[in-house]
Every structure is written in C-alpha cells, then in structure tokens.
C-alpha cells in the first residue's frame, strides 16, 4: 500500500507554510501535497487513475483563485471516484452562509482558522491526527 | 398664437359689450316710488362691469370707453349744463377701479365702498358747484335735496350692478363664456345670489309690472296677474334654491373624488418610493455582506501569518534572540491577536444589523443566568455576587438579546475585576422609578437594567459610551475592543427600544434598556 498523503488546497504561501509546520510539529510525517488554487486541486484529484492514490483528506480553503473552494467541493462530490473523499474546509470565514453551504455540499468538517498560532496549530494538529490516523476510509 | 387669439377675442367682446351697454342704458328700468321721482336702474352698466371683473381693468376701460359708460352724456346733457362733466366720468373710473381692486383678492364690496365715498364727496362738492357756471337761469348751486337723491340713486344702482355681475360670474355658463377657470368660491354663495335675484324679480314685478304690464291688460286683470306672478316667482325660487343645493352637493362630491384621487396618487407614489428605497437598501446590504465577507476572510489571513511566523521565530531561533528580541516578537503577536479580535467584533456588529429578526418570547432571566455561569467557568477564581430577578420574559429576538446581555453582563463582570466585593444585578423597574428616567418614555414603561459596583465611568463621557471603538478605560486596565456597547445599542435599536447608561467613577455603572416604546396596557 502506498503512503497516505494529505492534499492542502491553499493559495496563501504563508498559510501553506504554517499549516505544514503545524502538521510536522504534531508528528504527522505523511506527504503533504499543495494545490495553489481550485483548478489545480481538481487536476490532482480527478486526474488520479486509481482510488488507492487518492489523499486521505483534503484541507480546502474557500476563497481561491480560478475555481473557488465550494465549487471544488461540488465537483469532488459529483465524481464517482471522489464521492466519499474526506474534505475538511479550513478557512478564515465564519459567515454562516459559508458554513451552511459547505455542509450542504457535503463537507466532512468545517474549521475556522484562528489568528492565534497556538490555536491554529492545535486545530491543524488535531485535524491531521484524526483524518490521517484515526479515520477509516471506505 | 393661442394668446393672441385669446386677446383678440377679449378685445372684440369688450367692444361689443361696450356698444350693447351704450344702447341698453337708453332704456333705464324705472322703479316708480312717487310722483315725479324715479328710481331708474342703468342696467347697461352691467356689461362693462362683467368685463372688468372677468378680465381686469384694461378690458374694462376699453368696454367703458366704447360706450358702456358713455350713454349718460346724452341722457343728462340737455338741461344739466356742465353737470355731466363731473358726474359722468366717474362711471368709467368706477369700472377701472373695481377691475383693479378685484385683482387684489380683497372683498370687492370694500372697493365699492371706497369708490362710493369718493363719488359721494364729488357729487356734494364739485358737482353742485359746477352748476353755477351754467348759463342763466340754471346758474345756481344744485339744491341739496336733489344732490341727496342723486347720491342715493347712484349708490343703490352701483351696488345692484356690482351684485348682479358678481352673481352672474358665479355661474359656470358665464364663466365659460369669459373663458374663466371653474369657480373656487364657496358654493353657499349660490344660495345668496339666487335668492337675491328672486327678490329683485319680486321688486320688478311689483313696481315695473304695475306700471307697464298690468295696466296694459286692464285694471281687472291686476289681481290675477299678481297671483300668477307670485306663483311663478315661487316656482323660480324653489327651482333656483334646488339648483344651488345641487351645485353645492355636486361641488362637495367633486372635492371628495378629487381628494380621493390625490390620496390614491400619493399612496402610489409612496409605495413606489418604498419599493425604491427597499431595492437600494437591499443593494447596499448585499454590498455590505460582500464587504464583511472580504474583511472576514482577507483581513485575518495576513494576521495569521504575522502571528504564526513570529511564533515560529520564537520557537526555532530563541537561542539567537535576547530577551528584548523575544519581547518584541511577543508584542507583535499580541498586536496581531488583538487585531484579530477587533475584526471579529466588527464582523459581529455588522452581522447584527443584517441578521433576520425573529420575534418570540425570550426568558431574559434564564439567558442571564446562563451567561453568568459561563463567565464563572472562565474565571473560577473570581468571587462575584450576582442577583438576577427571576421570570423576566420579554418579546424579542432570542439570539440578538443574548448578544446584548452577553455584552452588558460581560462588561459588568470585567469592570468589577478590581472590586473585592463585586456585585452584579439584573432586574427591571418602571421608567419613573429608575435613577435616571428617560424623558422620552412614559413613566410606566418597563425598563431593564444591569447594575454593577465596578469601575464605573465619568458621566461627562456618557455620550461616547455607545459609539463603536469608544473606550473609556485603558486597554491595560480593562481589556476589550470597545465595541460591546455599540453592539448592545444596535440590538436594542432593532427592537425599537432605548438604551442609556449611568455611572460614577469607581462606584459602578447601571445600564438601562427598553425593548419597545410600547407600554403595557393599563389595567
């Protein structure tokens, strides 16, 4: 079995670095792939040939260039191969509409990125642990 | 072009009326009183009078000069010598004067009185004197009794003509002929003029009829004629009064219909305006939503970078930094975190305005108790005596009211931090029983209050309390973003209520609020 990996969809390089840092600090040593916008994320996910090569979890930002996060989520859920792929929305927005739409479109979780780094890294660490280690995929 | 045609029409009518008047005045209507004394009415004067009242003094003058007021030269010249030189021109002056005076919108009979005084003075002085210039034997001053008679006749004649002209000008038919707009006068005047015409008719039948008509048919016919005439007049009177009443009712109906139309039009306009405003408001709300979405998302992202990398430096390079460097980095982090809280609070404030309002019964006592429990859990080390009046139920939006109470109780909690025997109270009283009753509210209006014995504030700054980002205390003393009371105010405003504060430095503060301007029904 191939190594599990995590797909981070995030356009802001600072957030990318900080997320990776937080995951590493939490001893999650799996590969982390980064897509810098929605289109790239879809290329990676829907271009994959076999289900074994899907990521264990997608950490998805909402406000993205080209194709935005909710649209990415919609397309992931619309595709047979990625229908059950765990997707966690990790974003700055706490607008109720975003949260509701996120869950409506089938997000597995909705996490708001806190400003305070300790809280942020705590959240990311928990996410990583849960989805990479505890969660069983179909 | 249209104006020119109208002017031509007016000039033509003025001239024709003048000529007709000239002719008509040769046939004065005589009311015989006794012997050789005649009361003769120059009805021809009516024509220039109509012109001058309808179109103004210029046309009146034209009509008068074209003959309307000139017949008297011929009527009176033989035997009167120079007399008419004084007595005839005032008729023309009369027409011009009343034409001008009617445009001043003052009572026309006032103008008539002024003219009559002037004319009377003229007749008694200059007119009497001018006879002395005549060739003998007429070169004597006019006897006073004759002057009395002339003055009296002219006064009655003038008033009668004016009255008749006024009355005619109330008739829609006559107004149409003169191309005047519909009369706006009180329709009750129709009654007066109709009845006046009837009275005039009776006089005519009694005096003129006796002299010219009845006698022609023979004395034996007089009684029958008078009875028939009276019946005829009575019928005319009834019809005239009925007509006047009809006009009156019709006018009232027209007014009502017009008023209704106006109201309907206003209503439509109002609806249109409301729709417009609503559309504008919706558009600006949309804009605000987009704005706060962007604020929520974009403004926080760089802050996370600042905080995160500062922490990364602290973690990874702490051996290369002295204490001062570490302190600076820590301050950087504190500042960015504080900015994050500010943004969150600002978003909360804007969300409060946009959020849907769902009215229901809200148990304020239970909500307050829950909030206090939360505060106690957060700071278990603090000892605060809290007194919440039980059973305070209000009508309002539960989530909004919770936010308001969270802020008020949270403030009370924070500002009593330095008070060893901290006390917080939540209750209700009537407006009049408050320490600071709100003058805008009725005395029995229910007022909720949150009272504490904490840091308080200086009443001099009371007006700043409810502004966003207004703080009356240093951040280092009492933490906060300065947006809590602005939030409270917005919640209370959306409920249609009032909020005000009362405080004294280091003695505590009381915040009062009402949830609606309505009072409880009196029972």
XYZ file of C-alpha atoms in Angstrom:
661
model
C 0.000 0.000 0.000
C 1.252 3.425 -0.956
C 1.965 6.020 1.673
C -1.020 8.051 2.696
C -0.856 11.703 1.804
C -2.747 14.889 2.552
C -3.855 17.448 -0.011
C -3.772 21.062 1.108
C -5.678 23.450 -1.145
C -4.471 26.888 -0.174
C -3.418 29.905 -2.210
C -1.640 31.818 0.524
C 2.005 30.667 0.843
C 2.164 31.835 4.464
C -0.772 29.687 5.398
C 0.745 26.804 3.473
C 3.990 27.061 5.426
C 2.247 27.472 8.741
C -0.039 24.523 8.127
C 2.841 22.292 7.117
C 4.794 23.457 10.135
C 1.898 22.703 12.454
C 1.445 19.239 10.962
C 5.114 18.430 11.285
C 5.104 19.651 14.886
C 2.269 17.255 15.542
C 4.457 14.460 14.190
C 2.423 13.848 11.110
C 5.109 12.766 8.728
C 2.945 11.830 5.761
C 3.464 13.533 2.455
C 1.663 16.840 2.060
C 0.773 17.953 -1.434
C -0.228 21.527 -2.076
C -2.609 22.866 -4.701
C -2.493 26.626 -5.019
C -5.922 27.069 -6.493
C -9.127 25.187 -7.133
C -8.296 24.188 -10.697
C -5.022 22.663 -9.632
C -6.745 20.749 -6.850
C -9.260 19.316 -9.294
C -6.473 18.327 -11.670
C -4.718 16.414 -8.932
C -7.870 14.733 -7.605
C -9.782 13.948 -10.760
C -6.668 13.169 -12.785
C -5.762 10.327 -10.459
C -6.187 6.905 -12.068
C -6.750 4.534 -9.164
C -8.575 5.104 -5.868
C -5.509 3.991 -3.960
C -3.732 7.147 -4.975
C -6.327 9.480 -3.506
C -5.302 11.586 -0.492
C -6.519 10.600 2.975
C -8.020 14.039 3.448
C -8.341 17.308 1.579
C -7.879 20.511 3.566
C -9.806 23.007 1.494
C -9.726 26.798 1.670
C -12.830 28.553 0.367
C -11.536 31.723 -1.202
C -9.349 30.543 -4.024
C -8.265 31.896 -7.392
C -9.851 30.490 -10.572
C -12.181 27.855 -9.095
C -13.343 28.636 -5.561
C -13.490 26.164 -2.707
C -17.208 25.444 -2.738
C -17.078 24.737 -6.471
C -14.173 22.342 -5.924
C -16.192 20.571 -3.263
C -19.204 20.317 -5.558
C -17.144 18.704 -8.305
C -15.460 16.314 -5.889
C -18.856 15.123 -4.680
C -20.190 14.889 -8.214
C -17.456 12.477 -9.300
C -17.973 8.785 -8.529
C -14.326 8.213 -7.625
C -14.082 11.028 -5.110
C -17.646 10.954 -3.787
C -16.593 9.765 -0.320
C -13.271 11.533 -0.141
C -12.933 13.277 3.243
C -12.918 17.028 2.719
C -12.340 19.452 5.563
C -12.998 23.095 4.938
C -10.258 25.121 6.577
C -10.901 28.772 6.077
C -10.882 32.239 7.576
C -14.568 32.878 7.018
C -17.132 32.381 9.728
C -20.021 33.578 7.630
C -22.941 31.359 8.419
C -23.757 31.083 4.762
C -20.352 29.563 4.030
C -20.712 27.047 6.823
C -24.184 26.002 5.729
C -23.231 25.816 2.062
C -20.116 23.857 2.953
C -22.090 21.198 4.780
C -24.846 21.228 2.155
C -22.301 20.358 -0.491
C -21.029 17.501 1.651
C -18.036 18.778 3.580
C -16.982 16.431 6.356
C -15.995 19.228 8.644
C -15.713 22.971 8.806
C -12.838 24.539 10.690
C -12.131 28.196 11.082
C -8.505 29.222 11.054
C -7.808 31.123 14.285
C -5.412 34.078 14.221
C -3.520 32.931 17.278
C -0.887 30.489 16.146
C -1.204 28.115 19.107
C -4.876 27.691 18.410
C -4.235 27.336 14.733
C -1.571 24.700 15.116
C -3.719 22.926 17.670
C -6.563 22.740 15.213
C -4.368 21.600 12.352
C -2.662 19.002 14.526
C -5.971 17.549 15.633
C -7.193 17.528 12.056
C -4.100 15.715 10.883
C -4.229 13.151 13.646
C -7.889 12.453 13.189
C -8.053 12.223 9.441
C -4.658 10.728 8.780
C -4.507 8.227 11.592
C -7.891 7.542 13.120
C -10.353 7.824 10.297
C -11.121 4.742 8.237
C -11.925 5.305 4.615
C -14.414 3.273 2.626
C -50.596 82.135 -31.209
C -53.167 80.982 -28.736
C -52.560 84.014 -26.545
C -53.007 86.325 -29.487
C -56.308 84.724 -30.414
C -57.494 84.977 -26.878
C -56.565 88.658 -26.696
C -58.450 89.334 -29.921
C -61.483 87.546 -28.528
C -61.351 89.595 -25.350
C -60.958 92.898 -27.202
C -63.822 92.083 -29.525
C -66.160 91.082 -26.688
C -65.154 94.179 -24.690
C -66.050 96.456 -27.585
C -69.318 94.642 -28.338
C -70.337 94.703 -24.692
C -69.467 98.411 -24.538
C -71.705 99.135 -27.503
C -74.509 96.961 -26.164
C -74.232 98.718 -22.818
C -74.352 102.071 -24.575
C -77.618 101.074 -26.200
C -79.098 99.399 -23.127
C -78.601 102.475 -20.988
C -81.116 104.338 -23.113
C -83.726 102.080 -21.584
C -83.311 102.500 -17.860
C -85.510 100.261 -15.750
C -87.610 102.584 -13.737
C -88.893 101.844 -10.283
C -91.507 104.411 -9.560
C -91.847 105.438 -5.994
C -93.979 108.575 -6.090
C -94.869 111.459 -8.297
C -92.029 112.637 -10.455
C -89.343 110.752 -8.502
C -87.964 107.873 -10.458
C -85.599 105.188 -9.332
C -84.014 104.201 -12.619
C -81.501 101.430 -12.994
C -78.903 101.769 -15.749
C -78.650 98.044 -16.445
C -76.309 98.698 -19.388
C -73.535 99.346 -16.857
C -73.661 95.636 -16.093
C -71.860 94.807 -19.327
C -68.601 96.737 -18.798
C -68.759 95.634 -15.153
C -68.737 91.983 -16.207
C -65.785 92.635 -18.499
C -63.740 94.409 -15.872
C -64.388 91.776 -13.179
C -63.644 88.916 -15.553
C -60.623 90.212 -17.417
C -59.260 93.138 -15.443
C -59.335 96.912 -15.634
C -57.718 97.299 -19.068
C -60.512 95.490 -20.880
C -62.985 97.165 -18.533
C -61.669 100.574 -19.570
C -61.925 99.626 -23.237
C -65.509 98.499 -22.794
C -66.435 101.581 -20.776
C -64.927 103.947 -23.351
C -66.594 102.071 -26.201
C -69.902 103.154 -24.824
C -70.636 101.112 -21.716
C -70.354 104.205 -19.514
C -70.902 106.972 -22.017
C -74.665 106.950 -22.596
C -75.153 109.404 -19.721
C -73.559 112.233 -21.739
C -76.561 112.106 -23.990
C -79.121 111.250 -21.293
C -78.142 114.008 -18.945
C -76.748 116.747 -21.137
C -79.944 118.510 -22.024
C -80.863 120.787 -19.162
C -77.914 119.935 -16.928
C -75.365 122.272 -18.458
C -71.886 121.494 -17.244
C -73.093 118.958 -14.651
C -72.311 115.782 -16.604
C -68.684 116.876 -16.952
C -68.357 115.970 -13.273
C -70.948 113.219 -12.899
C -70.311 111.048 -15.991
C -66.518 110.320 -15.970
C -66.687 108.650 -12.513
C -68.631 105.774 -14.083
C -65.597 104.932 -16.202
C -63.345 105.408 -13.194
C -65.645 103.070 -11.234
C -65.214 100.294 -13.803
C -61.430 100.680 -13.866
C -61.126 100.875 -10.097
C -63.201 97.775 -9.383
C -61.412 95.871 -12.158
C -58.136 96.633 -10.469
C -59.455 96.101 -6.963
C -60.933 92.668 -7.750
C -57.418 91.510 -8.620
C -56.165 92.339 -5.136
C -58.247 89.446 -3.788
C -59.766 91.670 -1.138
C -63.509 91.857 -0.658
C -64.869 93.616 -3.737
C -67.522 95.424 -1.662
C -64.762 97.162 0.232
C -63.591 98.570 -3.094
C -67.157 99.599 -3.892
C -67.447 101.409 -0.555
C -64.208 103.307 -1.113
C -65.337 104.407 -4.556
C -68.795 105.342 -3.294
C -67.348 107.596 -0.591
C -65.188 109.327 -3.160
C -68.079 109.715 -5.626
C -70.421 110.983 -2.931
C -67.923 113.616 -1.895
C -67.545 114.612 -5.540
C -71.305 114.915 -6.040
C -71.807 117.042 -2.949
C -68.949 119.423 -3.733
C -67.658 119.816 -7.273
C -70.862 118.629 -8.938
C -73.038 121.122 -7.102
C -70.562 123.928 -7.687
C -70.165 123.311 -11.434
C -73.850 124.203 -11.991
C -73.015 127.811 -11.184
C -71.032 128.001 -14.429
C -74.163 127.263 -16.410
C -75.940 129.875 -18.441
C -78.763 131.589 -16.578
C -81.234 130.718 -15.302
C -79.609 127.365 -14.427
C -76.563 129.022 -12.885
C -77.467 128.174 -9.307
C -75.916 125.710 -6.928
C -77.748 122.376 -7.108
C -80.311 122.096 -4.302
C -79.146 119.790 -1.545
C -82.278 117.628 -1.764
C -81.518 116.884 -5.422
C -77.911 116.037 -4.531
C -79.233 113.653 -1.833
C -81.426 111.950 -4.404
C -78.620 111.574 -6.939
C -76.199 110.214 -4.343
C -78.775 107.708 -3.139
C -79.724 106.573 -6.643
C -76.148 106.097 -7.741
C -75.253 104.174 -4.599
C -78.181 101.782 -4.986
C -77.652 101.469 -8.733
C -73.935 100.797 -8.348
C -74.389 98.207 -5.646
C -77.131 96.477 -7.641
C -74.981 96.306 -10.801
C -71.991 95.008 -8.907
C -74.123 92.455 -7.113
C -75.636 91.225 -10.347
C -72.257 90.986 -12.072
C -70.776 89.065 -9.161
C -73.703 86.691 -9.138
C -73.512 86.087 -12.869
C -69.807 85.401 -12.646
C -70.506 82.526 -10.269
C -72.447 80.761 -12.978
C -70.453 78.162 -14.854
C -72.106 79.156 -18.112
C -70.982 82.766 -17.798
C -67.527 81.657 -16.697
C -67.220 79.500 -19.778
C -68.200 82.453 -21.954
C -65.439 84.526 -20.356
C -63.036 81.566 -20.547
C -62.505 81.672 -16.796
C -61.440 78.654 -14.756
C -64.059 76.905 -12.672
C -65.084 78.933 -9.675
C -63.407 78.062 -6.428
C -65.737 80.214 -4.349
C -67.759 78.730 -1.554
C -70.853 77.219 -3.248
C -73.027 78.645 -0.485
C -72.758 81.951 -2.301
C -75.093 80.473 -4.931
C -77.881 80.472 -2.345
C -77.339 84.105 -1.595
C -77.216 85.233 -5.205
C -80.129 83.077 -6.292
C -82.323 84.450 -3.559
C -81.161 87.969 -4.267
C -82.210 87.592 -7.895
C -85.630 86.335 -6.749
C -86.015 89.350 -4.506
C -85.036 91.591 -7.416
C -87.625 89.803 -9.547
C -90.370 90.445 -6.986
C -89.497 94.141 -6.926
C -89.534 94.231 -10.683
C -92.931 92.579 -10.904
C -94.432 94.738 -8.221
C -93.213 98.116 -9.445
C -92.281 97.854 -13.065
C -95.018 95.362 -13.762
C -97.613 97.611 -12.228
C -96.678 100.484 -14.444
C -96.121 98.808 -17.791
C -97.700 95.380 -17.874
C -100.716 95.074 -15.610
C -102.135 98.394 -16.747
C -101.892 97.391 -20.350
C -104.173 94.436 -19.745
C -106.681 96.390 -17.795
C -107.230 97.020 -14.107
C -109.495 93.983 -13.629
C -106.576 91.699 -14.594
C -104.219 93.093 -11.945
C -105.075 90.657 -9.160
C -104.920 87.565 -11.378
C -101.616 88.741 -12.793
C -100.165 89.330 -9.362
C -101.238 85.906 -8.113
C -99.900 84.214 -11.241
C -96.674 86.243 -10.998
C -96.233 85.298 -7.344
C -96.759 81.604 -8.109
C -94.286 81.842 -10.974
C -91.728 83.535 -8.723
C -92.237 80.968 -6.019
C -91.547 78.243 -8.545
C -88.466 80.042 -9.802
C -87.344 80.439 -6.197
C -87.790 76.757 -5.435
C -86.023 75.754 -8.614
C -83.206 78.223 -8.019
C -82.656 77.048 -4.465
C -82.810 73.436 -5.593
C -80.242 74.203 -8.267
C -77.992 75.932 -5.758
C -78.238 72.997 -3.386
C -77.454 70.701 -6.279
C -74.407 72.689 -7.246
C -73.344 72.655 -3.624
C -73.676 68.883 -3.350
C -72.010 68.338 -6.701
C -69.099 70.511 -5.695
C -68.698 68.580 -2.474
C -68.727 65.295 -4.354
C -66.174 66.590 -6.822
C -63.966 67.689 -3.960
C -64.251 64.288 -2.326
C -63.476 62.460 -5.545
C -60.525 64.727 -6.161
C -59.248 64.246 -2.630
C -59.586 60.510 -3.002
C -57.703 60.578 -6.274
C -54.989 62.639 -4.682
C -54.712 60.248 -1.778
C -54.540 57.321 -4.164
C -51.836 59.046 -6.164
C -49.877 59.848 -3.023
C -50.236 56.268 -1.904
C -48.926 55.024 -5.195
C -46.011 57.383 -5.038
C -45.303 56.292 -1.511
C -45.395 52.644 -2.460
C -43.103 53.340 -5.345
C -40.725 55.193 -3.103
C -40.771 52.422 -0.525
C -40.002 49.902 -3.262
C -37.159 52.058 -4.490
C -35.745 52.511 -1.023
C -36.060 48.815 -0.315
C -34.200 47.994 -3.506
C -31.482 50.478 -2.574
C -31.286 49.068 0.908
C -31.075 45.542 -0.386
C -28.322 46.553 -2.758
C -26.340 48.249 -0.017
C -26.928 45.268 2.246
C -25.543 42.994 -0.440
C -22.555 45.274 -0.765
C -22.065 45.231 2.981
C -22.262 41.472 3.005
C -19.641 41.215 0.296
C -17.526 43.690 2.196
C -17.709 41.899 5.501
C -17.097 38.588 3.814
C -13.958 40.024 2.355
C -12.986 41.548 5.709
C -13.609 38.302 7.486
C -11.512 36.346 5.045
C -8.814 38.600 3.713
C -8.025 40.771 6.701
C -7.401 37.871 9.010
C -5.121 35.918 6.715
C -2.094 38.232 6.962
C -2.587 38.446 10.728
C -2.253 34.711 10.965
C 0.985 34.991 9.034
C 2.381 37.629 11.378
C 1.417 35.700 14.473
C 2.427 32.331 13.113
C 5.859 33.300 11.869
C 6.600 35.316 14.999
C 5.877 32.177 16.946
C 7.996 30.169 14.520
C 10.922 32.535 15.117
C 10.380 32.287 18.875
C 10.369 28.524 18.667
C 13.166 27.942 16.195
C 15.558 30.798 16.890
C 15.091 31.541 20.571
C 18.768 30.772 21.199
C 19.759 33.557 18.835
C 17.468 36.163 20.364
C 17.976 38.115 23.521
C 15.092 38.845 25.863
C 14.370 42.140 24.215
C 14.025 40.499 20.808
C 11.738 37.893 22.266
C 9.678 40.586 23.944
C 9.292 42.447 20.659
C 8.153 39.324 18.907
C 5.685 38.657 21.686
C 4.337 42.169 21.312
C 3.986 41.583 17.589
C 1.918 38.548 18.356
C -0.230 40.323 20.933
C -0.914 43.112 18.495
C -1.935 40.794 15.685
C -4.143 38.773 18.012
C -5.800 41.925 19.234
C -6.391 42.974 15.641
C -7.974 39.588 15.061
C -10.389 40.158 17.937
C -11.236 43.612 16.639
C -12.093 42.197 13.254
C -14.219 39.507 14.839
C -16.132 42.035 16.921
C -16.617 44.300 13.952
C -18.000 41.416 11.966
C -20.322 40.536 14.802
C -21.580 44.099 14.866
C -22.258 44.137 11.153
C -23.881 40.751 11.314
C -26.280 42.003 13.978
C -27.663 44.514 11.522
C -28.083 42.061 8.704
C -29.363 39.146 10.701
C -33.044 38.259 10.310
C -35.248 39.321 13.170
C -37.437 36.597 14.633
C -39.707 37.791 17.407
C -40.647 35.425 20.152
C -40.841 35.113 23.905
C -37.394 35.322 25.438
C -36.627 34.340 29.023
C -34.100 37.021 29.881
C -33.547 35.739 33.419
C -32.599 32.287 32.158
C -30.324 33.752 29.478
C -28.586 35.992 32.037
C -28.113 33.090 34.422
C -26.519 31.024 31.670
C -24.173 33.843 30.664
C -23.063 34.348 34.257
C -22.415 30.611 34.554
C -20.172 30.838 31.511
C -18.274 33.765 32.990
C -17.826 31.950 36.292
C -16.419 28.917 34.492
C -13.932 31.075 32.625
C -12.708 32.786 35.769
C -13.423 30.379 38.553
C -11.097 32.284 40.868
C -13.374 35.307 40.993
C -15.997 35.792 43.628
C -18.924 37.789 42.349
C -22.291 38.214 43.964
C -24.874 38.037 41.197
C -28.518 38.873 41.656
C -30.828 38.100 38.756
C -34.538 38.857 39.090
C -36.450 35.709 38.180
C -39.109 35.427 35.491
C -38.150 38.333 33.260
C -39.740 37.392 29.956
C -39.637 39.776 27.017
C -40.756 39.750 23.439
C -37.833 39.935 21.033
C -35.219 38.076 19.049
C -33.582 35.462 21.262
C -30.153 35.389 19.629
C -29.883 39.171 19.413
C -30.963 39.632 23.010
C -28.453 37.040 24.122
C -25.688 39.015 22.431
C -26.846 42.204 24.172
C -26.966 40.546 27.572
C -23.596 38.884 26.976
C -22.067 42.279 26.381
C -23.768 44.043 29.281
C -23.086 41.267 31.796
C -19.615 40.701 30.343
C -18.847 44.383 30.846
C -20.176 44.273 34.392
C -18.043 41.195 35.002
C -14.903 42.774 33.562
C -15.235 46.151 35.204
C -15.715 44.668 38.665
C -12.438 42.742 38.363
C -10.672 45.081 40.797
C -13.540 45.204 43.241
C -13.047 42.785 46.155
C -16.803 42.512 46.876
C -18.052 42.535 43.318
C -21.796 42.677 42.810
C -23.833 42.416 39.606
C -27.574 42.875 39.386
C -30.038 42.271 36.553
C -33.614 43.382 37.023
C -36.483 45.532 35.875
C -38.366 48.568 37.064
C -40.653 51.208 35.708
C -39.197 54.185 33.893
C -40.208 56.656 36.602
C -38.543 54.531 39.277
C -35.163 54.457 37.544
C -32.356 56.582 38.902
C -32.348 58.371 35.548
C -35.767 58.166 33.968
C -35.738 58.540 30.200
C -37.697 61.675 29.345
C -38.757 60.236 26.004
C -40.535 57.314 27.618
C -43.805 57.111 29.513
C -43.481 56.778 33.255
C -44.826 53.230 33.462
C -42.665 51.902 30.616
C -40.837 48.745 31.797
C -37.069 49.266 31.912
C -34.466 46.507 32.317
C -31.173 47.263 33.963
C -27.755 45.720 34.551
C -26.023 47.223 37.555
C -22.517 46.680 38.911
C -20.320 48.211 41.575
C -17.197 48.218 39.424
C -15.014 50.857 37.854
C -17.918 52.957 36.594
C -17.338 55.887 34.299
C -17.389 59.641 34.197
C -20.832 60.900 33.127
C -19.085 63.622 31.128
C -18.248 60.975 28.555
C -21.645 59.279 28.666
C -22.410 60.256 25.072
C -19.354 58.345 23.887
C -20.377 55.102 25.526
C -22.318 53.635 22.663
C -20.035 54.542 19.744
C -18.059 51.760 18.054
C -14.417 51.566 19.244
C -15.042 54.097 22.009
C -13.306 53.147 25.190
C -13.378 54.986 28.483
C -10.705 52.830 30.102
C -7.176 51.904 29.203
C -6.700 48.589 27.459
C -4.145 47.629 30.109
C -6.671 48.252 32.902
C -9.663 46.520 31.412
C -9.285 44.544 28.183
C -11.817 44.876 25.409
C -12.271 46.122 21.883
C -14.663 48.943 22.651
C -17.422 47.562 20.551
C -19.609 45.868 23.145
C -21.948 48.755 23.902
C -22.223 49.658 20.228
C -23.410 46.109 19.744
C -25.888 46.462 22.596
C -27.212 49.674 21.158
C -27.737 48.083 17.780
C -29.625 45.158 19.257
C -31.839 47.457 21.304
C -32.453 49.707 18.303
C -33.578 46.752 16.242
C -36.113 46.044 18.972
C -37.332 49.632 18.804
C -36.081 50.311 22.313
C -33.773 52.740 24.080
C -30.550 52.188 25.996
C -28.743 54.567 28.283
C -26.071 54.405 30.940
C -25.467 55.976 34.306
C -22.223 55.776 36.177
C -19.831 57.233 38.665
C -16.094 56.679 38.637
C -15.092 53.715 40.859
C -18.641 53.405 42.231
C -20.183 51.387 39.441
C -22.394 51.680 36.428
C -26.007 50.949 35.566
C -27.189 50.316 32.037
C -30.885 50.662 31.365
C -32.705 49.408 28.307
C -36.230 49.045 26.992
C -37.288 46.672 24.280
C -40.128 48.601 22.769
C -41.597 52.047 23.064
C -44.992 50.487 23.674
C -46.151 50.400 27.231
C -48.039 47.641 28.864
C -51.792 48.063 28.597
C -53.118 49.866 31.614
C -55.220 47.613 33.785
